[in-house]
Tab-separated table of C-alpha atoms in Angstrom:
chain	number	residue	atom	x	y	z
X	12	GLY	CA	-23.573	-32.373	-23.695
X	13	GLY	CA	-22.316	-30.612	-20.634
X	14	SER	CA	-23.552	-30.174	-17.085
X	15	TYR	CA	-22.372	-28.602	-13.850
X	16	ASP	CA	-20.840	-30.986	-11.328
X	17	PRO	CA	-21.370	-30.640	-7.535
X	18	THR	CA	-18.468	-28.135	-7.327
X	19	ALA	CA	-20.009	-25.935	-10.081
X	20	ASN	CA	-17.492	-26.976	-12.771
X	21	PHE	CA	-18.912	-27.628	-16.241
X	22	HIS	CA	-18.171	-31.197	-17.444
X	23	ALA	CA	-18.937	-33.192	-20.579
X	24	PHE	CA	-21.411	-35.998	-20.047
X	25	LEU	CA	-22.815	-38.982	-21.873
X	26	TRP	CA	-26.401	-40.102	-21.326
X	27	GLN	CA	-26.960	-43.798	-21.962
X	28	ASN	CA	-29.012	-46.614	-20.497
X	29	GLY	CA	-30.958	-44.168	-18.359
X	30	SER	CA	-28.033	-42.555	-16.578
X	31	MET	CA	-25.647	-39.654	-16.986
X	32	GLN	CA	-21.900	-40.336	-17.020
X	33	ASP	CA	-19.405	-37.539	-16.277
X	34	LEU	CA	-16.652	-37.812	-18.930
X	35	GLY	CA	-14.151	-35.820	-16.860
X	36	THR	CA	-11.593	-33.317	-18.141
X	37	LEU	CA	-7.996	-33.214	-19.333
X	38	GLY	CA	-6.830	-32.063	-15.913
X	39	GLY	CA	-8.598	-28.697	-15.827
X	40	ASP	CA	-12.003	-27.614	-14.539
X	41	TYR	CA	-14.002	-27.650	-17.812
X	42	SER	CA	-15.096	-29.952	-20.613
X	43	SER	CA	-17.977	-30.019	-23.071
X	44	ALA	CA	-19.067	-32.776	-25.447
X	45	GLU	CA	-20.027	-31.647	-28.940
X	46	ALA	CA	-20.783	-34.812	-30.928
X	47	ILE	CA	-21.066	-38.599	-30.709
X	48	ASN	CA	-20.729	-41.241	-33.423
X	49	GLU	CA	-22.424	-44.618	-33.916
X	50	SER	CA	-19.601	-46.379	-32.027
X	51	GLY	CA	-20.212	-44.268	-28.917
X	52	GLN	CA	-17.050	-42.176	-29.352
X	53	VAL	CA	-17.545	-38.635	-28.076
X	54	GLU	CA	-15.595	-35.547	-29.087
X	55	GLY	CA	-15.456	-32.078	-27.665
X	56	THR	CA	-13.182	-29.663	-25.860
X	57	ALA	CA	-11.655	-29.802	-22.376
X	58	ARG	CA	-9.200	-27.672	-20.451
X	59	LEU	CA	-5.741	-28.864	-19.473
X	60	ALA	CA	-4.505	-28.265	-15.911
X	61	ASP	CA	-3.113	-24.873	-17.022
X	62	GLY	CA	-6.536	-23.855	-18.399
X	63	THR	CA	-5.636	-24.277	-22.084
X	64	PRO	CA	-8.487	-25.799	-24.148
X	65	HIS	CA	-7.739	-28.880	-26.257
X	66	ALA	CA	-9.951	-31.060	-28.410
X	67	PHE	CA	-10.598	-34.515	-26.964
X	68	LEU	CA	-11.809	-37.925	-28.069
X	69	TRP	CA	-13.566	-40.087	-25.469
X	70	ASP	CA	-13.855	-43.850	-26.049
X	71	GLY	CA	-14.194	-44.957	-22.442
X	72	ALA	CA	-11.352	-42.618	-21.454
X	73	MET	CA	-10.667	-39.010	-22.450
X	74	HIS	CA	-7.747	-38.560	-24.880
X	75	ASP	CA	-6.081	-35.212	-25.621
X	76	LEU	CA	-5.922	-34.681	-29.413
X	77	GLY	CA	-3.231	-32.019	-29.033
X	78	ALA	CA	-2.878	-28.721	-30.871
X	79	LEU	CA	0.158	-29.191	-33.167
X	80	THR	CA	2.245	-25.990	-32.798
X	81	TRP	CA	-0.814	-23.891	-31.885
X	82	ASP	CA	-1.831	-22.754	-28.394
X	83	GLN	CA	-5.229	-24.454	-28.318
X	84	SER	CA	-7.638	-26.667	-30.210
X	85	ILE	CA	-11.428	-26.928	-30.228
X	86	GLY	CA	-13.287	-30.013	-31.491
X	87	TYR	CA	-16.610	-29.661	-33.325
X	88	ASP	CA	-17.611	-32.967	-34.955
X	89	ILE	CA	-16.813	-36.685	-35.358
X	90	ASN	CA	-17.804	-39.241	-37.995
X	91	HIS	CA	-18.281	-43.018	-37.762
X	92	LYS	CA	-14.571	-43.599	-38.560
X	93	GLY	CA	-13.569	-41.600	-35.467
X	94	GLN	CA	-12.275	-38.678	-37.549
X	95	VAL	CA	-12.542	-35.378	-35.661
X	96	VAL	CA	-12.608	-31.852	-37.089
X	97	GLY	CA	-12.236	-28.475	-35.429
X	98	THR	CA	-10.020	-25.427	-35.163
X	99	LEU	CA	-6.522	-24.598	-33.939
X	100	GLU	CA	-5.971	-21.168	-32.400
X	101	THR	CA	-3.144	-18.875	-31.314
X	102	GLY	CA	-4.309	-15.351	-30.460
X	103	GLN	CA	-6.603	-14.217	-33.281
X	104	SER	CA	-5.173	-16.708	-35.834
X	105	LYS	CA	-7.107	-19.875	-36.641
X	106	HIS	CA	-6.588	-22.944	-38.829
X	107	ALA	CA	-8.970	-25.845	-39.409
X	108	PHE	CA	-7.808	-29.339	-38.425
X	109	LEU	CA	-8.588	-32.988	-39.124
X	110	TRP	CA	-7.634	-35.663	-36.586
X	111	ALA	CA	-7.611	-39.204	-38.012
X	112	ASN	CA	-5.786	-42.441	-37.221
X	113	GLY	CA	-4.043	-40.901	-34.217
X	114	GLN	CA	-2.670	-37.922	-36.172
X	115	MET	CA	-3.763	-34.285	-36.271
X	116	GLN	CA	-3.291	-32.367	-39.526
X	117	ASP	CA	-3.723	-28.691	-40.307
X	118	LEU	CA	-6.186	-28.795	-43.227
X	119	ASN	CA	-4.307	-25.917	-44.858
X	120	THR	CA	-1.420	-28.334	-45.501
X	121	LEU	CA	-3.774	-30.615	-47.475
X	122	ILE	CA	-4.927	-28.032	-50.026
X	123	SER	CA	-3.001	-26.374	-52.843
X	124	PRO	CA	-0.659	-23.721	-51.393
X	125	GLY	CA	-1.522	-21.365	-54.254
X	126	SER	CA	-5.276	-21.560	-53.695
X	127	GLY	CA	-5.411	-18.323	-51.680
X	128	TRP	CA	-7.529	-20.013	-49.006
X	129	VAL	CA	-6.929	-19.963	-45.263
X	130	LEU	CA	-9.222	-22.654	-43.822
X	131	GLU	CA	-10.085	-21.382	-40.335
X	132	GLU	CA	-12.717	-23.702	-38.850
X	133	ALA	CA	-13.850	-27.182	-39.833
X	134	ARG	CA	-17.336	-27.492	-38.339
X	135	ALA	CA	-18.608	-30.884	-39.561
X	136	ILE	CA	-17.431	-34.107	-41.217
X	137	THR	CA	-19.569	-36.693	-42.985
X	138	ASN	CA	-19.078	-40.443	-42.787
X	139	SER	CA	-17.568	-40.291	-46.303
X	140	GLY	CA	-14.991	-37.713	-45.148
X	141	ARG	CA	-16.456	-34.525	-46.618
X	142	ILE	CA	-15.590	-31.561	-44.404
X	143	VAL	CA	-17.483	-28.271	-44.216
X	144	GLY	CA	-16.400	-25.096	-42.509
X	145	TYR	CA	-15.340	-21.563	-43.213
X	146	GLY	CA	-12.218	-19.660	-44.068
X	147	THR	CA	-10.987	-16.651	-45.983
X	148	ILE	CA	-10.013	-16.134	-49.592
X	149	ASN	CA	-8.939	-12.734	-50.925
X	150	GLY	CA	-9.786	-11.203	-47.537
X	151	GLN	CA	-13.406	-12.402	-47.665
X	152	THR	CA	-14.962	-15.021	-45.379
X	153	HIS	CA	-16.585	-17.916	-47.239
X	154	ALA	CA	-17.848	-21.411	-46.539
X	155	PHE	CA	-15.875	-24.369	-47.898
X	156	VAL	CA	-16.499	-28.033	-48.654
X	157	LEU	CA	-13.558	-30.423	-48.877
X	158	ALA	CA	-13.937	-33.873	-50.407
X	159	PRO	CA	-11.306	-36.598	-50.050
X	160	SER	CA	-9.420	-37.869	-53.078
X	161	TYR	CA	-9.548	-41.651	-53.246
X	162	HIS	CA	-6.535	-43.581	-54.561
X	163	TRP	CA	-7.056	-47.091	-55.998
X	164	THR	CA	-4.815	-49.513	-54.052
X	165	ASN	CA	-5.583	-52.885	-55.618
X	166	PRO	CA	-3.288	-53.474	-58.645
X	167	ALA	CA	-4.983	-56.829	-59.311
X	168	GLY	CA	-8.351	-55.167	-59.954
X	169	GLY	CA	-11.373	-55.697	-57.774
X	170	SER	CA	-14.758	-54.191	-57.105
X	171	TRP	CA	-15.353	-50.455	-57.088
X	172	HIS	CA	-17.519	-50.666	-53.936
X	173	VAL	CA	-15.034	-52.573	-51.732
X	174	ALA	CA	-13.668	-50.076	-49.194
X	175	SER	CA	-10.308	-51.858	-48.853
X	176	ASN	CA	-9.552	-51.138	-52.543
X	177	TRP	CA	-9.291	-47.420	-51.731
X	178	GLN	CA	-7.041	-45.165	-49.661
X	179	PRO	CA	-8.502	-43.704	-47.522
X	180	GLN	CA	-10.705	-46.737	-47.049
X	181	GLY	CA	-14.198	-45.910	-48.166
X	182	ASP	CA	-16.586	-46.006	-51.074
X	183	PRO	CA	-16.190	-42.987	-53.401
X	184	GLY	CA	-19.459	-41.229	-54.128
X	185	ILE	CA	-20.829	-38.586	-56.445
X	186	GLY	CA	-18.455	-35.615	-56.579
X	187	ASP	CA	-15.458	-37.472	-55.107
X	188	THR	CA	-12.135	-37.472	-56.936
X	189	VAL	CA	-10.684	-40.910	-57.720
X	190	ILE	CA	-7.102	-41.518	-58.816
X	191	PHE	CA	-5.781	-44.646	-60.485
X	192	ASP	CA	-1.978	-44.799	-60.356
C-alpha cells in the first residue's frame, strides 16, 4: 500500500513480519504499491525527481520500468513470473503495456494492426499470462482479454505439461492458442 512518511510525502510500503517497510521512490516525493506476487516482488508507481510518474518493480530495491517513448507509465498488477502490466500516457493518449524479462512492450504492437483496437490500460495479469483491461474499438470503449500464444519448442517431443517445452514458458490451458512449428 501507501502511507505518509514523517515529512508528509506518500510512500509505498510493504508490511511483513510485523513491521512496515518504506519502499522509497524513484527520486521524487511519491510512490504507491499496487500489487505483490508470491515471490514478494511489489509493483506500483513512483515519481522521478522531475515529478514524472513511472511504473516500478521492487525486489529489495526499487527499479524504474521506464515508459518507452511515452511521458509516463503507471503499474497496476504483477503475476508470479514478475510480469507487470499497466498504462503508458502522453497527454490524453494512453496505451497498455506489458513488462517482462526486463523489457517493456506496448501491447498494441502485439496484436493485429488491422484489428481496430487501441488497448489503453492493462489492469490485471494472471499467472498464466492472460491480461485484462480496456481500450477502444470503432470509437467505443470495451473491455479486452488477451491470452498468450504458446509455441512448442521441443523438436524431440516431450510432455505437454512441461513448462520448458513452451515459449513463453508455461502450461497452456483452456482457451490458449498453441502453435507447433
